[in-house]
PDB file of C-alpha atoms in Angstrom:
ATOM      1  CA  MET A   1      24.238  24.896  34.946  1.00 46.00           C
ATOM      2  CA  GLU A   2      20.883  26.023  36.342  1.00 48.00           C
ATOM      3  CA  THR A   3      19.369  26.721  32.895  1.00 49.00           C
ATOM      4  CA  PHE A   4      19.908  23.140  31.708  1.00 51.00           C
ATOM      5  CA  GLN A   5      17.305  21.595  34.008  1.00 78.00           C
ATOM      6  CA  PRO A   6      14.331  23.758  33.029  1.00 80.00           C
ATOM      7  CA  ARG A   7      15.103  23.035  29.372  1.00 85.00           C
ATOM      8  CA  THR A   8      15.314  19.345  30.001  1.00 88.00           C
ATOM      9  CA  GLU A   9      12.040  19.373  31.936  1.00 87.00           C
ATOM     10  CA  ALA A  10      10.389  21.492  29.253  1.00 90.00           C
ATOM     11  CA  ALA A  11      11.562  19.131  26.500  1.00 91.00           C
ATOM     12  CA  GLU A  12      10.219  16.165  28.450  1.00 90.00           C
ATOM     13  CA  ALA A  13       6.896  17.961  28.989  1.00 92.00           C
ATOM     14  CA  LEU A  14       6.693  18.601  25.256  1.00 92.00           C
ATOM     15  CA  ARG A  15       7.418  14.910  24.562  1.00 92.00           C
ATOM     16  CA  GLN A  16       4.651  14.000  26.970  1.00 91.00           C
ATOM     17  CA  ILE A  17       2.250  16.317  25.133  1.00 92.00           C
ATOM     18  CA  GLU A  18       3.235  14.735  21.829  1.00 91.00           C
ATOM     19  CA  ARG A  19       2.600  11.287  23.279  1.00 90.00           C
ATOM     20  CA  GLY A  20      -0.830  12.563  24.331  1.00 90.00           C
ATOM     21  CA  ARG A  21      -1.504  13.571  20.749  1.00 88.00           C
ATOM     22  CA  ALA A  22      -0.574  10.123  19.428  1.00 89.00           C
ATOM     23  CA  ILE A  23      -2.642   8.317  22.083  1.00 90.00           C
ATOM     24  CA  ALA A  24      -5.629  10.530  21.400  1.00 89.00           C
ATOM     25  CA  ALA A  25      -5.343   9.770  17.686  1.00 89.00           C
ATOM     26  CA  ARG A  26      -4.939   6.027  18.275  1.00 91.00           C
ATOM     27  CA  HIS A  27      -8.149   5.767  20.319  1.00 92.00           C
ATOM     28  CA  SER A  28     -10.239   8.006  18.146  1.00 91.00           C
ATOM     29  CA  ALA A  29     -11.795   7.901  14.685  1.00 90.00           C
ATOM     30  CA  ASP A  30      -8.544   9.245  13.245  1.00 91.00           C
ATOM     31  CA  ASN A  31      -6.603   6.041  13.918  1.00 93.00           C
ATOM     32  CA  GLY A  32      -6.810   5.084  10.208  1.00 94.00           C
ATOM     33  CA  VAL A  33      -9.042   2.049  10.705  1.00 95.00           C
ATOM     34  CA  VAL A  34     -12.162   3.590   9.215  1.00 94.00           C
ATOM     35  CA  LEU A  35     -10.282   4.665   6.047  1.00 96.00           C
ATOM     36  CA  LEU A  36      -8.722   1.220   5.672  1.00 96.00           C
ATOM     37  CA  VAL A  37     -12.123  -0.477   6.034  1.00 96.00           C
ATOM     38  CA  TRP A  38     -13.835   2.024   3.746  1.00 95.00           C
ATOM     39  CA  GLY A  39     -11.288   1.519   1.024  1.00 96.00           C
ATOM     40  CA  SER A  40     -11.535  -2.288   1.319  1.00 97.00           C
ATOM     41  CA  THR A  41     -15.344  -2.096   1.183  1.00 96.00           C
ATOM     42  CA  PHE A  42     -15.191  -0.118  -2.018  1.00 95.00           C
ATOM     43  CA  LEU A  43     -12.877  -2.688  -3.598  1.00 96.00           C
ATOM     44  CA  LEU A  44     -15.160  -5.522  -2.476  1.00 96.00           C
ATOM     45  CA  ASP A  45     -18.208  -3.672  -3.859  1.00 94.00           C
ATOM     46  CA  MET A  46     -16.653  -3.414  -7.309  1.00 93.00           C
ATOM     47  CA  ALA A  47     -15.220  -6.933  -7.266  1.00 94.00           C
ATOM     48  CA  GLY A  48     -18.645  -8.228  -6.231  1.00 93.00           C
ATOM     49  CA  PHE A  49     -20.193  -6.470  -9.148  1.00 89.00           C
ATOM     50  CA  ASP A  50     -17.620  -7.943 -11.497  1.00 89.00           C
ATOM     51  CA  ALA A  51     -18.349 -11.397 -10.056  1.00 91.00           C
ATOM     52  CA  SER A  52     -22.105 -10.955 -10.547  1.00 90.00           C
ATOM     53  CA  ARG A  53     -21.498 -10.272 -14.230  1.00 84.00           C
ATOM     54  CA  LEU A  54     -20.452 -13.920 -14.495  1.00 83.00           C
ATOM     55  CA  THR A  55     -23.985 -14.887 -13.564  1.00 85.00           C
ATOM     56  CA  GLY A  56     -25.304 -12.778 -16.408  1.00 85.00           C
ATOM     57  CA  SER A  57     -27.253 -10.549 -14.047  1.00 87.00           C
ATOM     58  CA  VAL A  58     -26.398  -7.470 -11.963  1.00 85.00           C
ATOM     59  CA  VAL A  59     -28.953  -8.361  -9.257  1.00 90.00           C
ATOM     60  CA  PRO A  60     -26.618 -10.515  -7.137  1.00 92.00           C
ATOM     61  CA  GLY A  61     -24.032  -7.699  -7.278  1.00 91.00           C
ATOM     62  CA  VAL A  62     -26.574  -5.120  -6.183  1.00 92.00           C
ATOM     63  CA  ILE A  63     -27.760  -7.317  -3.320  1.00 94.00           C
ATOM     64  CA  PHE A  64     -24.152  -7.942  -2.272  1.00 94.00           C
ATOM     65  CA  ILE A  65     -23.278  -4.232  -2.341  1.00 94.00           C
ATOM     66  CA  CYS A  66     -26.367  -3.272  -0.361  1.00 95.00           C
ATOM     67  CA  CYS A  67     -25.717  -5.876   2.295  1.00 96.00           C
ATOM     68  CA  LEU A  68     -22.000  -5.185   2.578  1.00 96.00           C
ATOM     69  CA  ASN A  69     -22.418  -1.451   2.791  1.00 95.00           C
ATOM     70  CA  ALA A  70     -25.226  -1.724   5.321  1.00 97.00           C
ATOM     71  CA  LEU A  71     -22.936  -3.885   7.467  1.00 97.00           C
ATOM     72  CA  VAL A  72     -20.093  -1.386   7.150  1.00 96.00           C
ATOM     73  CA  VAL A  73     -22.321   1.534   8.082  1.00 94.00           C
ATOM     74  CA  ILE A  74     -23.565  -0.355  11.155  1.00 96.00           C
ATOM     75  CA  TRP A  75     -19.989  -1.319  12.038  1.00 96.00           C
ATOM     76  CA  ARG A  76     -18.842   2.301  11.673  1.00 93.00           C
ATOM     77  CA  LEU A  77     -21.565   3.527  14.057  1.00 92.00           C
ATOM     78  CA  TRP A  78     -20.743   0.813  16.588  1.00 92.00           C
ATOM     79  CA  TYR A  79     -17.024   1.426  16.292  1.00 93.00           C
ATOM     80  CA  ALA A  80     -17.397   5.188  16.730  1.00 88.00           C
ATOM     81  CA  ARG A  81     -19.482   4.687  19.874  1.00 85.00           C
ATOM     82  CA  ARG A  82     -16.977   2.338  21.402  1.00 86.00           C
ATOM     83  CA  LEU A  83     -14.018   4.677  20.895  1.00 89.00           C
ATOM     84  CA  PRO A  84     -13.159   6.418  24.191  1.00 88.00           C
ATOM     85  CA  ILE A  85     -12.040   9.696  22.549  1.00 88.00           C
ATOM     86  CA  ARG A  86     -14.178  12.036  20.509  1.00 85.00           C
ATOM     87  CA  LEU A  87     -12.127  14.415  18.457  1.00 84.00           C
ATOM     88  CA  ALA A  88     -12.997  18.052  17.924  1.00 76.00           C
ATOM     89  CA  ARG A  89     -12.327  17.788  14.203  1.00 79.00           C
ATOM     90  CA  THR A  90     -12.068  14.431  12.491  1.00 85.00           C
ATOM     91  CA  LEU A  91      -9.683  14.245   9.592  1.00 89.00           C
ATOM     92  CA  THR A  92     -11.226  10.964   8.514  1.00 91.00           C
ATOM     93  CA  ASN A  93     -14.570  12.544   7.661  1.00 89.00           C
ATOM     94  CA  ARG A  94     -12.860  15.226   5.644  1.00 92.00           C
ATOM     95  CA  VAL A  95     -10.871  12.642   3.704  1.00 94.00           C
ATOM     96  CA  ILE A  96     -14.014  10.661   2.932  1.00 92.00           C
ATOM     97  CA  PHE A  97     -15.764  13.825   1.821  1.00 93.00           C
ATOM     98  CA  TRP A  98     -13.080  14.719  -0.693  1.00 94.00           C
ATOM     99  CA  TRP A  99     -12.681  11.137  -1.720  1.00 95.00           C
ATOM    100  CA  SER A 100     -16.403  11.035  -2.591  1.00 94.00           C
ATOM    101  CA  TRP A 101     -15.776  13.511  -5.407  1.00 95.00           C
ATOM    102  CA  TYR A 102     -12.970  11.353  -6.660  1.00 94.00           C
ATOM    103  CA  TYR A 103     -15.249   8.293  -6.402  1.00 92.00           C
ATOM    104  CA  VAL A 104     -18.005  10.038  -8.462  1.00 92.00           C
ATOM    105  CA  ALA A 105     -15.484  10.980 -11.154  1.00 92.00           C
ATOM    106  CA  LEU A 106     -13.924   7.562 -11.132  1.00 91.00           C
ATOM    107  CA  VAL A 107     -17.178   5.641 -11.447  1.00 89.00           C
ATOM    108  CA  GLY A 108     -18.771   8.182 -13.739  1.00 89.00           C
ATOM    109  CA  LEU A 109     -15.863   8.181 -16.146  1.00 87.00           C
ATOM    110  CA  GLY A 110     -14.703   4.637 -15.632  1.00 85.00           C
ATOM    111  CA  VAL A 111     -18.096   3.023 -15.979  1.00 84.00           C
ATOM    112  CA  GLY A 112     -20.648   5.432 -17.370  1.00 85.00           C
ATOM    113  CA  ALA A 113     -18.528   7.300 -19.881  1.00 85.00           C
ATOM    114  CA  TRP A 114     -16.824   4.035 -20.901  1.00 83.00           C
ATOM    115  CA  ILE A 115     -20.130   2.403 -21.759  1.00 83.00           C
ATOM    116  CA  VAL A 116     -21.412   5.451 -23.618  1.00 86.00           C
ATOM    117  CA  PHE A 117     -18.302   6.221 -25.680  1.00 86.00           C
ATOM    118  CA  ILE A 118     -16.460   2.921 -25.932  1.00 83.00           C
ATOM    119  CA  GLY A 119     -18.815   0.096 -25.254  1.00 82.00           C
ATOM    120  CA  PRO A 120     -18.882  -2.941 -22.994  1.00 82.00           C
ATOM    121  CA  TYR A 121     -16.075  -2.861 -20.457  1.00 80.00           C
ATOM    122  CA  PRO A 122     -13.505  -5.664 -20.251  1.00 84.00           C
ATOM    123  CA  PRO A 123     -13.424  -8.386 -17.553  1.00 84.00           C
ATOM    124  CA  LEU A 124     -12.251  -7.261 -14.097  1.00 89.00           C
ATOM    125  CA  TRP A 125     -12.660  -3.645 -15.166  1.00 89.00           C
ATOM    126  CA  LEU A 126     -14.807  -2.823 -12.161  1.00 91.00           C
ATOM    127  CA  THR A 127     -12.325  -4.529  -9.873  1.00 93.00           C
ATOM    128  CA  LEU A 128      -9.612  -2.307 -11.316  1.00 93.00           C
ATOM    129  CA  ILE A 129     -11.753   0.740 -10.673  1.00 93.00           C
ATOM    130  CA  GLY A 130     -12.328  -0.540  -7.159  1.00 94.00           C
ATOM    131  CA  LEU A 131      -8.603  -0.790  -6.683  1.00 95.00           C
ATOM    132  CA  LEU A 132      -8.060   2.737  -7.985  1.00 94.00           C
ATOM    133  CA  GLY A 133     -10.714   3.962  -5.611  1.00 95.00           C
ATOM    134  CA  ALA A 134      -9.406   2.001  -2.638  1.00 96.00           C
ATOM    135  CA  VAL A 135      -5.771   2.954  -2.919  1.00 96.00           C
ATOM    136  CA  PRO A 136      -6.124   6.677  -1.825  1.00 95.00           C
ATOM    137  CA  LEU A 137      -8.136   5.536   1.211  1.00 96.00           C
ATOM    138  CA  TRP A 138      -5.597   2.880   2.082  1.00 97.00           C
ATOM    139  CA  ILE A 139      -2.759   5.366   1.827  1.00 96.00           C
ATOM    140  CA  GLY A 140      -4.662   7.869   3.944  1.00 95.00           C
ATOM    141  CA  GLY A 141      -5.570   5.160   6.483  1.00 95.00           C
ATOM    142  CA  ALA A 142      -2.037   3.863   6.642  1.00 96.00           C
ATOM    143  CA  ARG A 143      -0.674   7.380   7.228  1.00 94.00           C
ATOM    144  CA  LEU A 144      -3.165   8.051  10.007  1.00 93.00           C
ATOM    145  CA  TRP A 145      -2.331   4.710  11.574  1.00 92.00           C
ATOM    146  CA  ARG A 146       1.351   5.483  11.473  1.00 91.00           C
ATOM    147  CA  GLN A 147       0.824   8.943  12.960  1.00 88.00           C
ATOM    148  CA  ALA A 148      -1.279   7.486  15.722  1.00 88.00           C
ATOM    149  CA  HIS A 149       1.389   4.915  16.589  1.00 85.00           C
ATOM    150  CA  THR A 150       4.529   7.046  16.435  1.00 78.00           C
ATOM    151  CA  THR A 151       5.460  10.307  18.042  1.00 70.00           C
ATOM    152  CA  ALA A 152       7.598  13.120  16.660  1.00 63.00           C
ATOM    153  CA  GLY A 153      11.044  11.811  15.914  1.00 55.00           C
ATOM    154  CA  GLY A 154       9.660   8.603  14.479  1.00 54.00           C
ATOM    155  CA  MET A 155       9.748   6.717  17.756  1.00 51.00           C
ATOM    156  CA  ARG A 156       7.195   3.950  18.287  1.00 52.00           C
ATOM    157  CA  ASP A 157       4.800   5.289  20.906  1.00 50.00           C
ATOM    158  CA  GLU A 158       4.749   3.763  24.372  1.00 48.00           C
ATOM    159  CA  GLN A 159       1.666   1.962  25.558  1.00 46.00           C
ATOM    160  CA  HIS A 160       0.868   4.533  28.269  1.00 49.00           C
ATOM    161  CA  ILE A 161       1.363   8.266  28.351  1.00 52.00           C
ATOM    162  CA  GLY A 162       2.965   7.906  31.773  1.00 49.00           C
ATOM    163  CA  ALA A 163       2.571  10.337  34.594  1.00 45.00           C
TER     164      ALA A 163
ATOM    165  CA  MET B   1      26.239  55.867  34.866  1.00 42.00           C
ATOM    166  CA  SER B   2      26.819  53.827  31.767  1.00 43.00           C
ATOM    167  CA  SER B   3      25.882  50.248  31.557  1.00 43.00           C
ATOM    168  CA  THR B   4      27.026  48.424  28.483  1.00 45.00           C
ATOM    169  CA  SER B   5      26.445  44.895  29.670  1.00 46.00           C
ATOM    170  CA  GLY B   6      23.353  45.488  31.850  1.00 46.00           C
ATOM    171  CA  ARG B   7      25.164  44.186  34.903  1.00 49.00           C
ATOM    172  CA  ASP B   8      24.491  47.406  36.768  1.00 50.00           C
ATOM    173  CA  GLU B   9      20.712  47.270  36.198  1.00 50.00           C
ATOM    174  CA  PRO B  10      18.482  46.465  39.137  1.00 52.00           C
ATOM    175  CA  ARG B  11      17.594  42.739  39.439  1.00 50.00           C
ATOM    176  CA  ASP B  12      13.886  43.273  39.022  1.00 52.00           C
ATOM    177  CA  ALA B  13      14.452  45.014  35.683  1.00 52.00           C
ATOM    178  CA  GLN B  14      16.157  41.918  34.242  1.00 54.00           C
ATOM    179  CA  PRO B  15      13.920  39.737  32.105  1.00 59.00           C
ATOM    180  CA  ARG B  16      12.573  36.675  33.949  1.00 69.00           C
ATOM    181  CA  HIS B  17      13.409  33.217  32.678  1.00 73.00           C
ATOM    182  CA  PRO B  18      10.371  31.780  30.758  1.00 71.00           C
ATOM    183  CA  ARG B  19      10.102  28.972  33.317  1.00 75.00           C
ATOM    184  CA  ALA B  20       8.729  31.574  35.812  1.00 76.00           C
ATOM    185  CA  GLN B  21       5.702  31.823  33.509  1.00 80.00           C
ATOM    186  CA  LEU B  22       4.901  28.125  33.646  1.00 83.00           C
ATOM    187  CA  ASN B  23       1.431  27.393  34.941  1.00 82.00           C
ATOM    188  CA  GLU B  24       2.220  25.254  38.039  1.00 84.00           C
ATOM    189  CA  ALA B  25      -1.267  23.819  38.070  1.00 85.00           C
ATOM    190  CA  ILE B  26      -0.653  22.255  34.642  1.00 88.00           C
ATOM    191  CA  HIS B  27       3.023  21.529  35.198  1.00 89.00           C
ATOM    192  CA  GLN B  28       2.222  18.691  37.603  1.00 89.00           C
ATOM    193  CA  PRO B  29       2.897  15.398  35.758  1.00 90.00           C
ATOM    194  CA  VAL B  30      -0.507  13.723  36.106  1.00 93.00           C
ATOM    195  CA  ARG B  31      -2.387  16.914  35.257  1.00 94.00           C
ATOM    196  CA  LEU B  32      -0.143  17.542  32.303  1.00 94.00           C
ATOM    197  CA  SER B  33      -0.896  14.023  31.075  1.00 93.00           C
ATOM    198  CA  ILE B  34      -4.648  14.631  31.490  1.00 94.00           C
ATOM    199  CA  LEU B  35      -4.573  17.898  29.633  1.00 94.00           C
ATOM    200  CA  ALA B  36      -2.262  16.514  26.923  1.00 93.00           C
ATOM    201  CA  LEU B  37      -4.921  13.944  26.069  1.00 92.00           C
ATOM    202  CA  LEU B  38      -7.828  16.393  26.448  1.00 93.00           C
ATOM    203  CA  ALA B  39      -6.170  18.977  24.203  1.00 91.00           C
ATOM    204  CA  HIS B  40      -6.973  16.911  21.096  1.00 86.00           C
ATOM    205  CA  ALA B  41     -10.465  15.774  21.987  1.00 89.00           C
ATOM    206  CA  THR B  42     -13.952  17.149  22.598  1.00 88.00           C
ATOM    207  CA  ARG B  43     -14.364  14.621  25.349  1.00 89.00           C
ATOM    208  CA  ILE B  44     -12.663  11.557  26.831  1.00 92.00           C
ATOM    209  CA  ASP B  45     -14.095   8.669  28.767  1.00 91.00           C
ATOM    210  CA  PHE B  46     -13.100   8.748  32.470  1.00 94.00           C
ATOM    211  CA  ALA B  47     -12.301   5.008  32.536  1.00 92.00           C
ATOM    212  CA  PHE B  48      -9.993   5.434  29.553  1.00 92.00           C
ATOM    213  CA  LEU B  49      -8.143   8.265  31.241  1.00 93.00           C
ATOM    214  CA  ARG B  50      -7.791   6.185  34.397  1.00 94.00           C
ATOM    215  CA  ASP B  51      -6.370   3.189  32.459  1.00 93.00           C
ATOM    216  CA  GLN B  52      -4.065   5.288  30.294  1.00 91.00           C
ATOM    217  CA  LEU B  53      -2.598   7.123  33.252  1.00 92.00           C
ATOM    218  CA  ASP B  54      -2.515   3.992  35.397  1.00 93.00           C
ATOM    219  CA  LEU B  55      -4.355   5.671  38.286  1.00 93.00           C
ATOM    220  CA  LYS B  56      -7.018   4.692  40.732  1.00 95.00           C
ATOM    221  CA  ASP B  57     -10.494   6.222  40.424  1.00 94.00           C
ATOM    222  CA  SER B  58     -10.025   8.316  43.561  1.00 95.00           C
ATOM    223  CA  ASN B  59      -6.638   9.626  42.451  1.00 94.00           C
ATOM    224  CA  LEU B  60      -7.866  10.655  39.024  1.00 95.00           C
ATOM    225  CA  SER B  61     -11.000  12.211  40.560  1.00 95.00           C
ATOM    226  CA  GLN B  62      -8.830  14.321  42.833  1.00 95.00           C
ATOM    227  CA  HIS B  63      -6.835  15.687  39.941  1.00 95.00           C
ATOM    228  CA  LEU B  64      -9.969  16.313  37.894  1.00 95.00           C
ATOM    229  CA  SER B  65     -11.587  18.078  40.824  1.00 95.00           C
ATOM    230  CA  ALA B  66      -8.596  20.364  41.099  1.00 94.00           C
ATOM    231  CA  LEU B  67      -8.690  21.140  37.372  1.00 95.00           C
ATOM    232  CA  GLU B  68     -12.411  21.627  37.536  1.00 95.00           C
ATOM    233  CA  ALA B  69     -12.037  24.080  40.420  1.00 95.00           C
ATOM    234  CA  LEU B  70      -9.660  26.076  38.202  1.00 94.00           C
ATOM    235  CA  GLY B  71     -12.236  26.004  35.437  1.00 95.00           C
ATOM    236  CA  TYR B  72      -9.968  24.023  33.136  1.00 95.00           C
ATOM    237  CA  VAL B  73     -12.092  20.905  32.650  1.00 95.00           C
ATOM    238  CA  THR B  74     -15.761  19.927  32.749  1.00 95.00           C
ATOM    239  CA  VAL B  75     -16.959  16.542  33.900  1.00 94.00           C
ATOM    240  CA  GLU B  76     -20.242  15.186  32.578  1.00 92.00           C
ATOM    241  CA  LYS B  77     -22.055  12.053  33.610  1.00 91.00           C
ATOM    242  CA  GLY B  78     -24.396  10.214  31.298  1.00 87.00           C
ATOM    243  CA  TYR B  79     -25.409   6.835  29.935  1.00 83.00           C
ATOM    244  CA  VAL B  80     -24.512   4.903  26.866  1.00 77.00           C
ATOM    245  CA  GLY B  81     -27.368   2.489  26.648  1.00 78.00           C
ATOM    246  CA  LYS B  82     -27.755   1.295  30.198  1.00 86.00           C
ATOM    247  CA  ARG B  83     -24.089   1.789  31.101  1.00 85.00           C
ATOM    248  CA  PRO B  84     -23.237   4.882  33.142  1.00 87.00           C
ATOM    249  CA  ARG B  85     -20.342   6.832  31.694  1.00 88.00           C
ATOM    250  CA  THR B  86     -18.381   9.827  32.796  1.00 92.00           C
ATOM    251  CA  TRP B  87     -16.870  12.119  30.202  1.00 93.00           C
ATOM    252  CA  VAL B  88     -14.198  14.712  30.720  1.00 94.00           C
ATOM    253  CA  SER B  89     -13.624  17.642  28.394  1.00 94.00           C
ATOM    254  CA  LEU B  90     -11.389  20.696  28.275  1.00 94.00           C
ATOM    255  CA  SER B  91     -13.066  24.040  28.835  1.00 95.00           C
ATOM    256  CA  PRO B  92     -12.204  27.123  26.715  1.00 94.00           C
ATOM    257  CA  ALA B  93     -10.318  28.529  29.695  1.00 94.00           C
ATOM    258  CA  GLY B  94      -8.471  25.210  30.033  1.00 94.00           C
ATOM    259  CA  ARG B  95      -7.596  25.198  26.367  1.00 94.00           C
ATOM    260  CA  ALA B  96      -6.289  28.774  26.530  1.00 94.00           C
ATOM    261  CA  ALA B  97      -4.229  27.978  29.605  1.00 94.00           C
ATOM    262  CA  PHE B  98      -2.820  24.808  28.024  1.00 95.00           C
ATOM    263  CA  ASP B  99      -1.943  26.620  24.759  1.00 94.00           C
ATOM    264  CA  GLU B 100      -0.126  29.256  26.742  1.00 94.00           C
ATOM    265  CA  TYR B 101       1.650  26.582  28.751  1.00 94.00           C
ATOM    266  CA  VAL B 102       2.886  24.961  25.514  1.00 93.00           C
ATOM    267  CA  ARG B 103       4.051  28.349  24.223  1.00 93.00           C
ATOM    268  CA  VAL B 104       6.097  28.858  27.389  1.00 91.00           C
ATOM    269  CA  LEU B 105       7.582  25.369  27.108  1.00 91.00           C
ATOM    270  CA  ARG B 106       8.670  26.062  23.552  1.00 91.00           C
ATOM    271  CA  ARG B 107      10.231  29.327  24.622  1.00 89.00           C
ATOM    272  CA  ILE B 108      12.203  27.468  27.300  1.00 88.00           C
ATOM    273  CA  VAL B 109      13.379  24.821  24.873  1.00 86.00           C
ATOM    274  CA  GLU B 110      14.449  27.286  22.207  1.00 82.00           C
ATOM    275  CA  PRO B 111      18.198  28.015  22.301  1.00 72.00           C
ATOM    276  CA  PRO B 112      18.944  31.349  23.923  1.00 68.00           C
ATOM    277  CA  PRO B 113      19.778  34.201  21.506  1.00 67.00           C
ATOM    278  CA  GLU B 114      23.503  34.721  21.029  1.00 64.00           C
ATOM    279  CA  THR B 115      24.822  37.753  22.916  1.00 59.00           C
ATOM    280  CA  PRO B 116      26.584  40.063  20.513  1.00 59.00           C
ATOM    281  CA  ALA B 117      30.309  40.360  20.908  1.00 56.00           C
ATOM    282  CA  GLN B 118      31.331  43.638  22.508  1.00 49.00           C
TER     283      GLN B 118
END
């Protein structure tokens, strides 16, 4: 039937376009890596602060956080420059923006409000807050990673788009 | 003259199949691959395009020149540090043409409407 071939060709062209979307995501800032690293950094920040409490001083924790976050910022700039695809709109930046509000509420309530209304916080409390803060970023990062490595239909994406 | 089924209508009055509306410049496999990648980006590195599409520099350049002549892509040369880089991006005209192309593809893929029983 004559009409079968155009539909087959069109479906294949649409699949090729979908593969293009996945490849573009995989090699751009929306591949999930930044969110996974950002979440891990937040957890390490809070765990480092908890660890510094054991020394009886917050100074080591502050130094650790400053160094770690400076490294992550530098890494993020380097990583963004090395990516071959610049996206028109980056979902990652939007996720981090909205997560920042969650972070402020989490730390404000979990640390500040706790100290004011309850008192000293228990051991590993900051690490728990770090985990609560990291999990949404890990979930977001994992979803972006999955989207960047599969195409519609759930198939693992091929290495090349093919031509 | 009555015409219940439309069989007596002149041929040029019959609706054309959507495939007749496909943009042939985009429908070429390599160019479709190029535009499929560009559709989601502000710009893409030339070397990356070449490697992804498994093409030689000259071959990719030919296709990009053709797309540039149609006004669908823009090619910029610059430097990152001391390394020369070439960036390719989709123009507004190219984006509009590509979006229309995708619409036509979807129309082709959609199942045809059922003809009502007479």
